[in-house]
Amino acid sequence: MRIVARSNALSQSFWRWLLLTPMILPLTACSAFPTHSPQVQLENIHPQTVGLLSQTFDLDLKISNPNSSALSAKAGEARLYVQNRQVAYGLLNKPVHIPAYGSRIVSVPVTGNLLPLLGDLSTVDSRKGLPYAVKGYLVMGIFNSRIPFSVTGALHLPLSSSSSAVAP
């Protein structure tokens, strides 16, 4: 008799949760899935170490949140392309919190080899600059969704201290 009573209580609890889940899920979905994807811009490139076969740079990415709730990126990836060639790759390995309607500048260390581009520098129009793209993703939400981003622009050489070398 007791086994039947426990089984009955268990089934009542199961059905109660089954009925409540569709009502609770929409309340949690807003924080799990942002309404709008974050916007990413390349703010600056800082050389860290320069060697013959390997160079390390910090890509300063401005991540803007157009949503009414805060976003948290757990991790990410960035690839730097110059003249349609991948020249550097790096990982964002620390969490980033972006407030609602706010932005943060995040430095992503990337390592690569710019040596193959040296031959192309003589053909670059100084007014147009060197075309670049930064492509990657941010890992966000409770389901670790990868939110892709892509930024394009032109690098202007030589680098001057008075203005940014990066142009959108």
PDB file of C-alpha atoms in Angstrom:
ATOM      1  CA  MET A   1       0.000   0.000   0.000  1.00  0.00           C
ATOM      2  CA  ARG A   2       2.783   2.440   0.801  1.00  0.00           C
ATOM      3  CA  ILE A   3       4.498   1.814  -2.515  1.00  0.00           C
ATOM      4  CA  VAL A   4       1.341   2.847  -4.359  1.00  0.00           C
ATOM      5  CA  ALA A   5       1.048   6.024  -2.263  1.00  0.00           C
ATOM      6  CA  ARG A   6       4.643   7.025  -3.034  1.00  0.00           C
ATOM      7  CA  SER A   7       4.164   6.279  -6.692  1.00  0.00           C
ATOM      8  CA  ASN A   8       1.033   8.420  -6.742  1.00  0.00           C
ATOM      9  CA  ALA A   9       2.847  11.329  -5.024  1.00  0.00           C
ATOM     10  CA  LEU A  10       5.734  11.005  -7.460  1.00  0.00           C
ATOM     11  CA  SER A  11       3.443  11.111 -10.465  1.00  0.00           C
ATOM     12  CA  GLN A  12       1.601  14.163  -9.078  1.00  0.00           C
ATOM     13  CA  SER A  13       4.923  15.953  -8.596  1.00  0.00           C
ATOM     14  CA  PHE A  14       6.036  14.988 -12.109  1.00  0.00           C
ATOM     15  CA  TRP A  15       2.816  16.288 -13.694  1.00  0.00           C
ATOM     16  CA  ARG A  16       3.015  19.503 -11.671  1.00  0.00           C
ATOM     17  CA  TRP A  17       6.561  20.211 -12.972  1.00  0.00           C
ATOM     18  CA  LEU A  18       5.567  19.212 -16.474  1.00  0.00           C
ATOM     19  CA  LEU A  19       2.743  21.765 -16.419  1.00  0.00           C
ATOM     20  CA  LEU A  20       4.861  24.541 -14.836  1.00  0.00           C
ATOM     21  CA  THR A  21       7.835  24.198 -17.199  1.00  0.00           C
ATOM     22  CA  PRO A  22       6.160  25.875 -20.218  1.00  0.00           C
ATOM     23  CA  MET A  23       5.228  28.829 -17.996  1.00  0.00           C
ATOM     24  CA  ILE A  24       8.730  29.238 -16.486  1.00  0.00           C
ATOM     25  CA  LEU A  25      10.718  28.724 -19.694  1.00  0.00           C
ATOM     26  CA  PRO A  26       9.757  32.073 -21.330  1.00  0.00           C
ATOM     27  CA  LEU A  27      10.943  33.925 -18.231  1.00  0.00           C
ATOM     28  CA  THR A  28      14.430  32.416 -18.453  1.00  0.00           C
ATOM     29  CA  ALA A  29      14.676  32.549 -22.236  1.00  0.00           C
ATOM     30  CA  CYS A  30      15.264  36.311 -22.332  1.00  0.00           C
ATOM     31  CA  SER A  31      18.541  36.029 -20.498  1.00  0.00           C
ATOM     32  CA  ALA A  32      19.613  32.893 -22.369  1.00  0.00           C
ATOM     33  CA  PHE A  33      19.087  34.348 -25.847  1.00  0.00           C
ATOM     34  CA  PRO A  34      19.860  38.041 -26.441  1.00  0.00           C
ATOM     35  CA  THR A  35      17.395  39.893 -28.645  1.00  0.00           C
ATOM     36  CA  HIS A  36      20.189  41.453 -30.705  1.00  0.00           C
ATOM     37  CA  SER A  37      23.707  40.161 -31.265  1.00  0.00           C
ATOM     38  CA  PRO A  38      26.501  42.243 -29.761  1.00  0.00           C
ATOM     39  CA  GLN A  39      28.269  44.642 -32.126  1.00  0.00           C
ATOM     40  CA  VAL A  40      32.057  44.303 -32.458  1.00  0.00           C
ATOM     41  CA  GLN A  41      34.535  46.909 -33.742  1.00  0.00           C
ATOM     42  CA  LEU A  42      38.327  46.851 -33.986  1.00  0.00           C
ATOM     43  CA  GLU A  43      39.623  49.805 -31.996  1.00  0.00           C
ATOM     44  CA  ASN A  44      43.382  49.297 -32.186  1.00  0.00           C
ATOM     45  CA  ILE A  45      46.222  46.845 -32.741  1.00  0.00           C
ATOM     46  CA  HIS A  46      49.141  46.834 -30.300  1.00  0.00           C
ATOM     47  CA  PRO A  47      52.331  44.905 -31.167  1.00  0.00           C
ATOM     48  CA  GLN A  48      53.612  42.892 -28.190  1.00  0.00           C
ATOM     49  CA  THR A  49      56.472  40.732 -29.439  1.00  0.00           C
ATOM     50  CA  VAL A  50      58.001  40.886 -32.893  1.00  0.00           C
ATOM     51  CA  GLY A  51      60.170  38.048 -34.145  1.00  0.00           C
ATOM     52  CA  LEU A  52      61.250  36.927 -37.578  1.00  0.00           C
ATOM     53  CA  LEU A  53      58.774  34.048 -37.846  1.00  0.00           C
ATOM     54  CA  SER A  54      56.201  34.941 -35.204  1.00  0.00           C
ATOM     55  CA  GLN A  55      54.574  38.134 -33.975  1.00  0.00           C
ATOM     56  CA  THR A  56      52.130  38.685 -31.117  1.00  0.00           C
ATOM     57  CA  PHE A  57      49.572  41.496 -31.113  1.00  0.00           C
ATOM     58  CA  ASP A  58      46.747  42.620 -28.872  1.00  0.00           C
ATOM     59  CA  LEU A  59      43.568  43.292 -30.831  1.00  0.00           C
ATOM     60  CA  ASP A  60      41.457  45.824 -28.921  1.00  0.00           C
ATOM     61  CA  LEU A  61      37.867  44.900 -29.721  1.00  0.00           C
ATOM     62  CA  LYS A  62      35.009  47.145 -28.659  1.00  0.00           C
ATOM     63  CA  ILE A  63      32.010  44.951 -27.828  1.00  0.00           C
ATOM     64  CA  SER A  64      28.708  46.862 -27.620  1.00  0.00           C
ATOM     65  CA  ASN A  65      25.499  45.457 -26.152  1.00  0.00           C
ATOM     66  CA  PRO A  66      22.301  46.790 -27.814  1.00  0.00           C
ATOM     67  CA  ASN A  67      20.064  44.785 -25.432  1.00  0.00           C
ATOM     68  CA  SER A  68      18.147  45.852 -22.325  1.00  0.00           C
ATOM     69  CA  SER A  69      19.831  43.157 -20.229  1.00  0.00           C
ATOM     70  CA  ALA A  70      23.523  42.566 -19.545  1.00  0.00           C
ATOM     71  CA  LEU A  71      25.466  40.035 -21.607  1.00  0.00           C
ATOM     72  CA  SER A  72      28.293  37.782 -20.525  1.00  0.00           C
ATOM     73  CA  ALA A  73      30.770  36.263 -22.941  1.00  0.00           C
ATOM     74  CA  LYS A  74      32.553  33.258 -21.441  1.00  0.00           C
ATOM     75  CA  ALA A  75      35.195  32.912 -24.155  1.00  0.00           C
ATOM     76  CA  GLY A  76      35.843  33.682 -27.800  1.00  0.00           C
ATOM     77  CA  GLU A  77      38.092  33.494 -30.797  1.00  0.00           C
ATOM     78  CA  ALA A  78      39.548  36.078 -33.183  1.00  0.00           C
ATOM     79  CA  ARG A  79      41.312  35.652 -36.518  1.00  0.00           C
ATOM     80  CA  LEU A  80      43.065  38.561 -38.237  1.00  0.00           C
ATOM     81  CA  TYR A  81      43.027  38.558 -42.037  1.00  0.00           C
ATOM     82  CA  VAL A  82      45.087  41.024 -44.068  1.00  0.00           C
ATOM     83  CA  GLN A  83      44.488  41.149 -47.823  1.00  0.00           C
ATOM     84  CA  ASN A  84      42.270  38.056 -47.492  1.00  0.00           C
ATOM     85  CA  ARG A  85      45.050  35.995 -45.851  1.00  0.00           C
ATOM     86  CA  GLN A  86      44.839  34.791 -42.274  1.00  0.00           C
ATOM     87  CA  VAL A  87      47.875  36.210 -40.505  1.00  0.00           C
ATOM     88  CA  ALA A  88      47.019  35.826 -36.806  1.00  0.00           C
ATOM     89  CA  TYR A  89      44.818  33.799 -34.468  1.00  0.00           C
ATOM     90  CA  GLY A  90      43.985  34.075 -30.782  1.00  0.00           C
ATOM     91  CA  LEU A  91      41.557  33.136 -28.038  1.00  0.00           C
ATOM     92  CA  LEU A  92      39.638  35.228 -25.533  1.00  0.00           C
ATOM     93  CA  ASN A  93      40.066  33.076 -22.459  1.00  0.00           C
ATOM     94  CA  LYS A  94      38.546  35.275 -19.759  1.00  0.00           C
ATOM     95  CA  PRO A  95      34.897  36.139 -19.189  1.00  0.00           C
ATOM     96  CA  VAL A  96      33.639  39.557 -20.266  1.00  0.00           C
ATOM     97  CA  HIS A  97      30.569  41.274 -18.804  1.00  0.00           C
ATOM     98  CA  ILE A  98      28.890  43.892 -21.000  1.00  0.00           C
ATOM     99  CA  PRO A  99      26.210  46.001 -19.286  1.00  0.00           C
ATOM    100  CA  ALA A 100      22.842  46.704 -20.875  1.00  0.00           C
ATOM    101  CA  TYR A 101      23.192  49.366 -23.598  1.00  0.00           C
ATOM    102  CA  GLY A 102      26.894  49.570 -22.768  1.00  0.00           C
ATOM    103  CA  SER A 103      30.220  48.552 -24.215  1.00  0.00           C
ATOM    104  CA  ARG A 104      33.618  47.214 -23.175  1.00  0.00           C
ATOM    105  CA  ILE A 105      37.017  47.196 -24.851  1.00  0.00           C
ATOM    106  CA  VAL A 106      38.548  43.747 -24.676  1.00  0.00           C
ATOM    107  CA  SER A 107      42.145  42.905 -25.614  1.00  0.00           C
ATOM    108  CA  VAL A 108      42.529  39.596 -27.425  1.00  0.00           C
ATOM    109  CA  PRO A 109      46.131  38.374 -27.795  1.00  0.00           C
ATOM    110  CA  VAL A 110      46.751  36.929 -31.270  1.00  0.00           C
ATOM    111  CA  THR A 111      49.854  35.302 -32.677  1.00  0.00           C
ATOM    112  CA  GLY A 112      50.774  34.952 -36.307  1.00  0.00           C
ATOM    113  CA  ASN A 113      53.262  35.579 -39.058  1.00  0.00           C
ATOM    114  CA  LEU A 114      53.234  38.785 -41.121  1.00  0.00           C
ATOM    115  CA  LEU A 115      56.314  37.801 -43.134  1.00  0.00           C
ATOM    116  CA  PRO A 116      54.317  36.680 -46.220  1.00  0.00           C
ATOM    117  CA  LEU A 117      52.770  40.183 -46.423  1.00  0.00           C
ATOM    118  CA  LEU A 118      56.069  42.066 -46.711  1.00  0.00           C
ATOM    119  CA  GLY A 119      56.192  41.632 -50.484  1.00  0.00           C
ATOM    120  CA  ASP A 120      52.684  43.115 -50.814  1.00  0.00           C
ATOM    121  CA  LEU A 121      53.471  46.317 -48.891  1.00  0.00           C
ATOM    122  CA  SER A 122      55.046  47.997 -51.925  1.00  0.00           C
ATOM    123  CA  THR A 123      51.797  47.650 -53.898  1.00  0.00           C
ATOM    124  CA  VAL A 124      49.540  49.129 -51.203  1.00  0.00           C
ATOM    125  CA  ASP A 125      47.864  52.448 -52.044  1.00  0.00           C
ATOM    126  CA  SER A 126      48.597  54.660 -49.006  1.00  0.00           C
ATOM    127  CA  ARG A 127      45.228  56.426 -49.372  1.00  0.00           C
ATOM    128  CA  LYS A 128      43.215  53.194 -49.362  1.00  0.00           C
ATOM    129  CA  GLY A 129      45.336  51.336 -46.829  1.00  0.00           C
ATOM    130  CA  LEU A 130      45.755  47.635 -46.326  1.00  0.00           C
ATOM    131  CA  PRO A 131      42.392  45.806 -46.212  1.00  0.00           C
ATOM    132  CA  TYR A 132      41.808  43.747 -43.074  1.00  0.00           C
ATOM    133  CA  ALA A 133      39.095  41.635 -41.506  1.00  0.00           C
ATOM    134  CA  VAL A 134      38.711  40.323 -37.989  1.00  0.00           C
ATOM    135  CA  LYS A 135      36.444  37.297 -37.809  1.00  0.00           C
ATOM    136  CA  GLY A 136      35.539  35.227 -34.811  1.00  0.00           C
ATOM    137  CA  TYR A 137      32.888  34.374 -32.287  1.00  0.00           C
ATOM    138  CA  LEU A 138      31.865  34.948 -28.672  1.00  0.00           C
ATOM    139  CA  VAL A 139      30.630  32.090 -26.463  1.00  0.00           C
ATOM    140  CA  MET A 140      27.507  33.319 -24.659  1.00  0.00           C
ATOM    141  CA  GLY A 141      24.442  32.177 -22.751  1.00  0.00           C
ATOM    142  CA  ILE A 142      23.579  29.148 -20.686  1.00  0.00           C
ATOM    143  CA  PHE A 143      23.842  26.909 -23.747  1.00  0.00           C
ATOM    144  CA  ASN A 144      27.328  28.209 -24.715  1.00  0.00           C
ATOM    145  CA  SER A 145      26.092  29.502 -28.056  1.00  0.00           C
ATOM    146  CA  ARG A 146      28.720  30.782 -30.484  1.00  0.00           C
ATOM    147  CA  ILE A 147      27.755  34.266 -31.674  1.00  0.00           C
ATOM    148  CA  PRO A 148      29.823  35.058 -34.797  1.00  0.00           C
ATOM    149  CA  PHE A 149      31.206  38.501 -35.652  1.00  0.00           C
ATOM    150  CA  SER A 150      33.069  40.018 -38.581  1.00  0.00           C
ATOM    151  CA  VAL A 151      34.773  43.418 -38.785  1.00  0.00           C
ATOM    152  CA  THR A 152      36.362  44.897 -41.920  1.00  0.00           C
ATOM    153  CA  GLY A 153      38.375  48.013 -42.630  1.00  0.00           C
ATOM    154  CA  ALA A 154      41.773  49.282 -43.714  1.00  0.00           C
ATOM    155  CA  LEU A 155      45.134  49.546 -41.950  1.00  0.00           C
ATOM    156  CA  HIS A 156      47.139  52.661 -42.783  1.00  0.00           C
ATOM    157  CA  LEU A 157      50.917  52.435 -42.751  1.00  0.00           C
ATOM    158  CA  PRO A 158      53.219  53.817 -41.462  1.00  0.00           C
ATOM    159  CA  LEU A 159      51.686  53.894 -38.006  1.00  0.00           C
ATOM    160  CA  SER A 160      51.591  57.369 -36.544  1.00  0.00           C
ATOM    161  CA  SER A 161      51.325  58.222 -32.853  1.00  0.00           C
ATOM    162  CA  SER A 162      48.748  60.962 -33.428  1.00  0.00           C
ATOM    163  CA  SER A 163      46.022  58.837 -34.995  1.00  0.00           C
ATOM    164  CA  SER A 164      44.855  55.261 -35.073  1.00  0.00           C
ATOM    165  CA  ALA A 165      46.145  52.998 -37.840  1.00  0.00           C
ATOM    166  CA  VAL A 166      42.755  51.302 -37.927  1.00  0.00           C
ATOM    167  CA  ALA A 167      39.996  52.680 -40.137  1.00  0.00           C
ATOM    168  CA  PRO A 168      36.525  51.154 -40.412  1.00  0.00           C
TER     169      PRO A 168
END
